Coordinates of C-alpha atoms and ligand atoms in Angstrom, one line a residue:
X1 CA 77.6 94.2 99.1
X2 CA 77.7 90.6 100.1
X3 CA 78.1 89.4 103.8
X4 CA 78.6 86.0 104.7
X5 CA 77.3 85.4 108.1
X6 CA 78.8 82.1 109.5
X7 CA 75.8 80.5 111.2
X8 CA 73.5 82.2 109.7
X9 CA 70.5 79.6 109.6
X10 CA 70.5 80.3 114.0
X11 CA 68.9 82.1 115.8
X12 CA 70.9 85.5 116.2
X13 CA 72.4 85.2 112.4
X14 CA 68.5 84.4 110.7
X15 CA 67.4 87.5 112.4
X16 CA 70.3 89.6 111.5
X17 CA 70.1 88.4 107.6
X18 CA 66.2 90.0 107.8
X19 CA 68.0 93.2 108.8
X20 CA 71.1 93.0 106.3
X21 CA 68.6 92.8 103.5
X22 CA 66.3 95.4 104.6
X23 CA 69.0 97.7 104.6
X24 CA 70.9 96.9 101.0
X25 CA 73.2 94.3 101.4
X26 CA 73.3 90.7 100.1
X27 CA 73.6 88.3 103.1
X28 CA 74.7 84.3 102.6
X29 CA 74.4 82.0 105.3
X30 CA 77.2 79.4 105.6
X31 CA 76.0 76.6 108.0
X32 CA 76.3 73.1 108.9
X33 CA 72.4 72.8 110.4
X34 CA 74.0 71.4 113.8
X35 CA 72.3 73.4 116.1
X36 CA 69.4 75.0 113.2
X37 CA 67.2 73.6 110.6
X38 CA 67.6 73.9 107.2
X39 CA 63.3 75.4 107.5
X40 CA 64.5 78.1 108.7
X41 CA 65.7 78.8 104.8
X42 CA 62.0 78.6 102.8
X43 CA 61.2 81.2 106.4
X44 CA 63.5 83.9 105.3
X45 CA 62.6 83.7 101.5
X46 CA 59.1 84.5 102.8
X47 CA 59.9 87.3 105.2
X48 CA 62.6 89.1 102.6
X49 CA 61.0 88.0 99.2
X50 CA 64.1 87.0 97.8
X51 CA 66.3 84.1 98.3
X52 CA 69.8 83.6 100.5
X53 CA 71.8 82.3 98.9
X54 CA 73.3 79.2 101.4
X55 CA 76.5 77.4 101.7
X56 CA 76.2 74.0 103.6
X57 CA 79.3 72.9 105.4
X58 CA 81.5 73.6 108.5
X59 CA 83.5 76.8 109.5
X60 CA 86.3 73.9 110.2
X61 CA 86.9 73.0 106.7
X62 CA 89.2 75.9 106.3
X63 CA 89.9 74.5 102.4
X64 CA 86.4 75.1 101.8
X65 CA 85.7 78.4 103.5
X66 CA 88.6 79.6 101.0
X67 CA 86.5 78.9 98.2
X68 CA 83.0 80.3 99.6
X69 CA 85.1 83.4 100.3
X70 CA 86.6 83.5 96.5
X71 CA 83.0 82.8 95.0
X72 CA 81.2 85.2 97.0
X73 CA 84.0 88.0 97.7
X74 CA 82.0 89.2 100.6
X75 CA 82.8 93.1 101.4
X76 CA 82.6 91.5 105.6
X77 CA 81.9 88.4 107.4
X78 CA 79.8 87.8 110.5
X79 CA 80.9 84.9 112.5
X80 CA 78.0 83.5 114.6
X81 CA 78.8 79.8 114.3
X82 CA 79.8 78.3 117.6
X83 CA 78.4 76.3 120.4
X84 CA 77.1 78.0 123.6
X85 CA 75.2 75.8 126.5
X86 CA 77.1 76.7 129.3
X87 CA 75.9 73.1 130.8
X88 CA 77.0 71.5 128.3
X89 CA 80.7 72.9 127.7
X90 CA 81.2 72.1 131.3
X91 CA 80.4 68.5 130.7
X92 CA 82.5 68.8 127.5
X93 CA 84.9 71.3 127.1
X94 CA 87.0 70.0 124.2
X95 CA 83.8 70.1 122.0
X96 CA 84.1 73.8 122.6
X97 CA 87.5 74.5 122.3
X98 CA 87.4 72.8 119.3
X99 CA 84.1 74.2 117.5
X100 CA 84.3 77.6 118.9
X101 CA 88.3 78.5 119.1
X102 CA 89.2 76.0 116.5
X103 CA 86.8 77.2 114.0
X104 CA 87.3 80.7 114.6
X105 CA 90.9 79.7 113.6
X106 CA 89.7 78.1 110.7
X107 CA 87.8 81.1 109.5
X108 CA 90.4 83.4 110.0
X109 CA 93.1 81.2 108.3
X110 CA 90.7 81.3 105.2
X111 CA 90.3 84.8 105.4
X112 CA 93.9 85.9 105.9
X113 CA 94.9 83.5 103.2
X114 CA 92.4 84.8 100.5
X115 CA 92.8 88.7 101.7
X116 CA 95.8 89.4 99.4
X117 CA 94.2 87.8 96.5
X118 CA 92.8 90.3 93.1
X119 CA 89.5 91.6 93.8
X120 CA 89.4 90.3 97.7
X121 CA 87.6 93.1 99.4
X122 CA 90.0 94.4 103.0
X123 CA 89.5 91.4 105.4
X124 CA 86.0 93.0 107.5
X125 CA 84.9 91.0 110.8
X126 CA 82.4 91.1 113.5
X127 CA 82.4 88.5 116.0
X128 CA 79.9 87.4 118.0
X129 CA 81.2 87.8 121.8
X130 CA 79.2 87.6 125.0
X131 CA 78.6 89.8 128.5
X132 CA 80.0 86.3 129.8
X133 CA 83.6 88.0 128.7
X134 CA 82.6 90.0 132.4
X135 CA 82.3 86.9 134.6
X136 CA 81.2 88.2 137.6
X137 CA 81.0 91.9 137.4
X138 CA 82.0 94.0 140.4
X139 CA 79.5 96.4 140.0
X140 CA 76.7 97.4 137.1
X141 CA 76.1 99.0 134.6
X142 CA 79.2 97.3 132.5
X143 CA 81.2 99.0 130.6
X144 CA 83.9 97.6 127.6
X145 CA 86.6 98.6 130.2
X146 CA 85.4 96.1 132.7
X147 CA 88.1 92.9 133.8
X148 CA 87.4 90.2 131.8
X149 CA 87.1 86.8 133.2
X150 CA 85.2 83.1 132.6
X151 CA 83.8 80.9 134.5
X152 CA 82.9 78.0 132.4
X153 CA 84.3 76.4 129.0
X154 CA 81.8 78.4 126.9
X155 CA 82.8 81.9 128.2
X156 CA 87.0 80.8 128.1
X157 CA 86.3 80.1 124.5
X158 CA 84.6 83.7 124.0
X159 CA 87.7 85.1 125.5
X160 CA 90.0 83.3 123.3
X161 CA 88.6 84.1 120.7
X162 CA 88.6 87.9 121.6
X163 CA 92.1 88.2 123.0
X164 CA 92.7 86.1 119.2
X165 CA 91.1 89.0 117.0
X166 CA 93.5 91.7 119.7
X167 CA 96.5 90.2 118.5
X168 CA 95.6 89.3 114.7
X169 CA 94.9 92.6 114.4
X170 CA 98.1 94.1 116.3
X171 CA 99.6 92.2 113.6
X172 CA 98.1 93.0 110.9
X173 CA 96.4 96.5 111.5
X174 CA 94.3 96.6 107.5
X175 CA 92.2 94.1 109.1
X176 CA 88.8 95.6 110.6
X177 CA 87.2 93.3 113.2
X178 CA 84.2 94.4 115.5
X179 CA 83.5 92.5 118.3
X180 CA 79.9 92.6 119.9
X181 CA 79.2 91.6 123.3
X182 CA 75.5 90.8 123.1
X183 CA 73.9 90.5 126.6
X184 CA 70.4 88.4 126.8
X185 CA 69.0 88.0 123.2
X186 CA 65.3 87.0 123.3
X187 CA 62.2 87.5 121.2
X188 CA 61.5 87.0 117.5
X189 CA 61.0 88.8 114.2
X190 CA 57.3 90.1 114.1
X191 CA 55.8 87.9 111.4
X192 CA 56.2 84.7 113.9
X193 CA 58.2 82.4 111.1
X194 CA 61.5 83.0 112.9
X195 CA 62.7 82.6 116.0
X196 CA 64.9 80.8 118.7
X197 CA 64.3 77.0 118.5
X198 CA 66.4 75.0 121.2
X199 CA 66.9 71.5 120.8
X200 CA 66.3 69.7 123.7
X201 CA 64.7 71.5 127.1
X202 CA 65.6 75.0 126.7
X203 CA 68.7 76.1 129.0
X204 CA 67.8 80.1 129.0
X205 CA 64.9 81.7 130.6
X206 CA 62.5 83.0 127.9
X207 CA 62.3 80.1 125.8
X208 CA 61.5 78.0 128.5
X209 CA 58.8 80.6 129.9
X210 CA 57.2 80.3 126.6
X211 CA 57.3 77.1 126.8
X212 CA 55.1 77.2 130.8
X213 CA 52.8 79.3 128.9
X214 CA 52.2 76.9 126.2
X215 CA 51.8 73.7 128.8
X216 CA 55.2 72.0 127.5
X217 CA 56.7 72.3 131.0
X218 CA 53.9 72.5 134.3
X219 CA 56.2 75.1 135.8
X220 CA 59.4 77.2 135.6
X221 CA 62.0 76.8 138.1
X222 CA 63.4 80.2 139.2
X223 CA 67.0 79.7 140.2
X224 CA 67.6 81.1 143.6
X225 CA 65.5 84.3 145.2
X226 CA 68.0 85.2 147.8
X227 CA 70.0 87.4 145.3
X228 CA 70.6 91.1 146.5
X229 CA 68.3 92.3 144.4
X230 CA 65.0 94.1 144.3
X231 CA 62.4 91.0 144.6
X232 CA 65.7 88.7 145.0
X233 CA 65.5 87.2 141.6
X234 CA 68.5 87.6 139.1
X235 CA 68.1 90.8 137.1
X236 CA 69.6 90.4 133.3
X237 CA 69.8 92.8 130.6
X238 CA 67.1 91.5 128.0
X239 CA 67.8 92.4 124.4
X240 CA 65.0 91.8 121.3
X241 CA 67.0 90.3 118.8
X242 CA 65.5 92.5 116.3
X243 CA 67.3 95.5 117.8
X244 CA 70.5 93.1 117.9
X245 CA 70.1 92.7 114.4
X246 CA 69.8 96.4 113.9
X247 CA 73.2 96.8 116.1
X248 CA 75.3 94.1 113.2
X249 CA 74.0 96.5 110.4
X250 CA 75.1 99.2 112.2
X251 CA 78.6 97.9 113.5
X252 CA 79.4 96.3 109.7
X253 CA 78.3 100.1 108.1
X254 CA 80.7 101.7 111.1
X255 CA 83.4 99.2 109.8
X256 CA 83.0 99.2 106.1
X257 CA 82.6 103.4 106.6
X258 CA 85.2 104.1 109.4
X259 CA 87.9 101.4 108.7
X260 CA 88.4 101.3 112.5
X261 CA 88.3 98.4 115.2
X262 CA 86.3 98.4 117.9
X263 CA 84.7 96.5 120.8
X264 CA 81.0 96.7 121.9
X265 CA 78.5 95.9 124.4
X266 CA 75.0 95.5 122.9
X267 CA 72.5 95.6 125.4
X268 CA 69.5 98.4 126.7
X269 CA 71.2 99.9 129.9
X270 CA 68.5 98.4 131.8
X271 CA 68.0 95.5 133.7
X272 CA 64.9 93.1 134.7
X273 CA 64.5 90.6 137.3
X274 CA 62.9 86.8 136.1
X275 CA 60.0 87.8 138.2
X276 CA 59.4 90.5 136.0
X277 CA 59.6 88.6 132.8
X278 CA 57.4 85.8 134.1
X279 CA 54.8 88.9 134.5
X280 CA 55.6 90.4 131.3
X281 CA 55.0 87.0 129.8
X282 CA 51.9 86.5 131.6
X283 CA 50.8 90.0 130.3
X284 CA 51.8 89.2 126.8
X285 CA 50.4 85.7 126.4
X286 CA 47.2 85.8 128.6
X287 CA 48.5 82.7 130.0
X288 CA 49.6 81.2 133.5
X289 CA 53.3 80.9 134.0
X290 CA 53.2 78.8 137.2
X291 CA 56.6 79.1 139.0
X292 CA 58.4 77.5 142.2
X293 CA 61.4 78.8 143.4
X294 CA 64.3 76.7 143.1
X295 CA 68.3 76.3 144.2
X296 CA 70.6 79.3 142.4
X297 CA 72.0 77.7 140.1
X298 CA 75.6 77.4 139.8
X299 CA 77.9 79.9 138.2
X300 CA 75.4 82.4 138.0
X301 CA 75.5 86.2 139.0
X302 CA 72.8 88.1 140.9
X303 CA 73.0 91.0 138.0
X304 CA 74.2 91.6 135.0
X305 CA 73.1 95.0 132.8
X306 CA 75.0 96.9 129.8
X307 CA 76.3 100.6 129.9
X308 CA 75.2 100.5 125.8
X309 CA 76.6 104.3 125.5
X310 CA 80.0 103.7 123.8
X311 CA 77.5 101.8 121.2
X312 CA 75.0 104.6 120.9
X313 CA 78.4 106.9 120.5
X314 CA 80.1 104.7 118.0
X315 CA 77.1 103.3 115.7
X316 CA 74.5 105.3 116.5
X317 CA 72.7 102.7 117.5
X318 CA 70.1 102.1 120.2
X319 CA 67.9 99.5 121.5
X320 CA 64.5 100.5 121.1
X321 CA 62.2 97.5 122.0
X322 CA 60.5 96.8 125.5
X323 CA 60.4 93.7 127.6
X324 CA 56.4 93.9 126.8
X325 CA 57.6 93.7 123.0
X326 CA 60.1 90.6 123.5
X327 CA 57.5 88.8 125.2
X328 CA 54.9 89.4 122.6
X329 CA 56.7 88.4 119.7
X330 CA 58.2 85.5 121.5
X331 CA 55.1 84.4 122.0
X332 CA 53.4 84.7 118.8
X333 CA 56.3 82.6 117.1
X334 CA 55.6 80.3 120.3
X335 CA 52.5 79.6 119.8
X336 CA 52.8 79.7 115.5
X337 CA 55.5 77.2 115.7
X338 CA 54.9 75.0 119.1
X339 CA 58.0 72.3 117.6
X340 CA 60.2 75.2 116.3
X341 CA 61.2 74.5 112.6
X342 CA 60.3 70.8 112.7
X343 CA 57.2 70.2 111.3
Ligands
LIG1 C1 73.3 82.4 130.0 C2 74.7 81.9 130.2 C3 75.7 82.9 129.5 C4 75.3 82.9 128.1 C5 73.9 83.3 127.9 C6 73.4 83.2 126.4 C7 74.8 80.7 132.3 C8 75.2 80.6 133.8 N1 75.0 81.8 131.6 O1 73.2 83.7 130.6 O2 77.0 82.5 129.7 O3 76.1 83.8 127.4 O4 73.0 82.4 128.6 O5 73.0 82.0 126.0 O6 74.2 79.7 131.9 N2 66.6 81.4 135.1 C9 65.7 80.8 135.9 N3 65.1 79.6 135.5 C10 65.4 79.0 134.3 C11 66.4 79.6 133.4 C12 67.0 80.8 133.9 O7 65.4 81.3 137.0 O8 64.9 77.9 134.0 C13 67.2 82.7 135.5 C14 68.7 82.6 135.7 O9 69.1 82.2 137.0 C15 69.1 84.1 135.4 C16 68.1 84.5 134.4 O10 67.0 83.6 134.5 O11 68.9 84.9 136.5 C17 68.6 84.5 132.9 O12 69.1 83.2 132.7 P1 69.5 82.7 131.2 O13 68.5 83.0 130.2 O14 70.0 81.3 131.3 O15 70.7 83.7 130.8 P2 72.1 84.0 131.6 O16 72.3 83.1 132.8 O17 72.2 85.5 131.9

């Protein structure tokens, strides 16, 4: 029961190869260690007790995805590799088109080409899409029915790539693809080795909170207070990665089990404001998390939360884990590993 998951060593994919091998299958990470660290390895050895296999290179060498995919002849694939700072793929947008459409492309091409081969297990997908696919939403909860629209280089590409996967599989209807439209992934696994490790100054809120608590930064900037919400802060549908682990295992077994498509949000169904997570934080850490309010900043939305029940429907799958529970084990790999993965 191999699955390759195609940036496996990040954040979302370490997580979710914990969670493949906890529930019988044979994860192998395929990465190129641009945005990860090769640490992160020797960390999920410990945690599972066995080793991942790894296979160092990039999604874009189509050649060479063809021959991970006739060595390891995996039953489905998990594509996580891409690039997503929303700053950033303003400021360079061909970077994104090229990494996230272009290597989707790639892995596809290497799929489709090695699918009619002896022994090739049906071509079996789950993509890694975004609640940016929903732009601005006219109202919340979000359901999959929802408009889709981008505002920024990073969620275009996410669309692509979905409205891609629509038509390979008009075309060719024996392939089984599941796209996953994760909302705010935060948190870490329990035992504090893994977790999300940002290169530079963190772009999302957690991280950087964590990063207040622990004196890296003297304060946190909250973007805009005018919103129309509760306390005026944005509200955002915080999911612990753990429980968006648990929701690949569950959309691969509904896949491999159902031989059906299908497209889903993965989120709670409830939303928090960053005032609230600042005080969860503070709860969680025992720490100050000094804050001034700042400018919105641009592009965002005032709220943002899942309807998860077509999820719960289709996978039986649920998120179970609090905001008191992200903070906690966000902070505990925090405060463990104060540089991330570099020693
Ligand atoms: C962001 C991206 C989104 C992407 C997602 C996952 C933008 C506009 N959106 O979502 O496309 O899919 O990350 O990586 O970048 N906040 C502060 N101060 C900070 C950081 C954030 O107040 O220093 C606020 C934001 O205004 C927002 C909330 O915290 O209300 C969450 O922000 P963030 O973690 O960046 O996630 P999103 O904006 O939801």
């Amino acid at each position: 029961m191999n699955i390759l998951l195609t940036g496996g060593a990040g954040y979302i994919g370490s997580h979710t190869a914990v969670a493949l091998v906890e529930a019988g299958f044979r994860p192998i990470v395929l990465d190129n260690f641009s945005n990860s660290h090769p640490a992160v390895m020797e960390r999920l050895a410990r945690i599972t007790g066995t080793t991942i296999p790894l296979e160092r290179g990039d999604v874009l060498d189509t050649p060479w995805v063809e021959s991970v995919l006739r060595q390891h002849r995996p039953v489905g694939v998990v594509h996580f590799a891409a690039d997503k700072a929303v700053g950033e793929s303003v400021a360079q947008p061909l970077k994104y088109f090229h990494h996230n459409i272009g290597g989707a492309v790639s892995l596809l091409r290497a799929m489709e080409a090695t699918a009619s081969e002896a022994d090739m297990p049906a071509p079996t997908l789950v993509f890694s899409s975004s609640a940016t696919v929903y732009g601005d939403p006219a109202s919340v909860p979000i359901t999959e029915d929802f408009p889709r629209s981008h505002t920024n280089p990073y969620g275009h590409t996410k669309l692509v790539v979905e409205d891609m996967l629509t038509a390979l599989n008009a075309a060719q209807p024996n392939w089984r693809i599941a796209t996953l439209r994760y909302f705010n992934p935060v948190g870490a696994h329990p035992s504090g080795l893994i977790g999300e490790d940002p290169a530079d100054i963190p772009n999302n809120l957690m991280p950087y909170v964590a990063q207040v608590a622990i004196g890296r930064h003297e304060a946190l900037s909250v973007f805009g207070d005018d919103y129309p919400t509760p306390d005026g802060t944005g509200v955002r549908d915080y999911i612990h990665v753990q429980d968006l682990a648990a929701g690949h295992v569950a959309a691969l077994q509904t896949l491999l089990n159902k031989g059906k498509s299908f497209t889903v949000n993965l989120g709670t169904g409830r939303g928090h404001s960053v005032l609230e997570v600042v005080k969860a934080f503070e709860r969680a850490s025992g720490r100050p998390v000094p804050y001034r309010i700042a400018p919105r900043r641009p592009g965002d939305v005032a709220q943002c939360w899942a309807d998860p029940t077509r999820a719960e429907a289709l996978l039986g799958w649920k998120a179970q884990r609090t905001l008191d529970e992200m903070c906690a084990d966000a902070w505990r790999w925090q405060q463990g590993n104060p540089n991330g993965y570099r020693p």
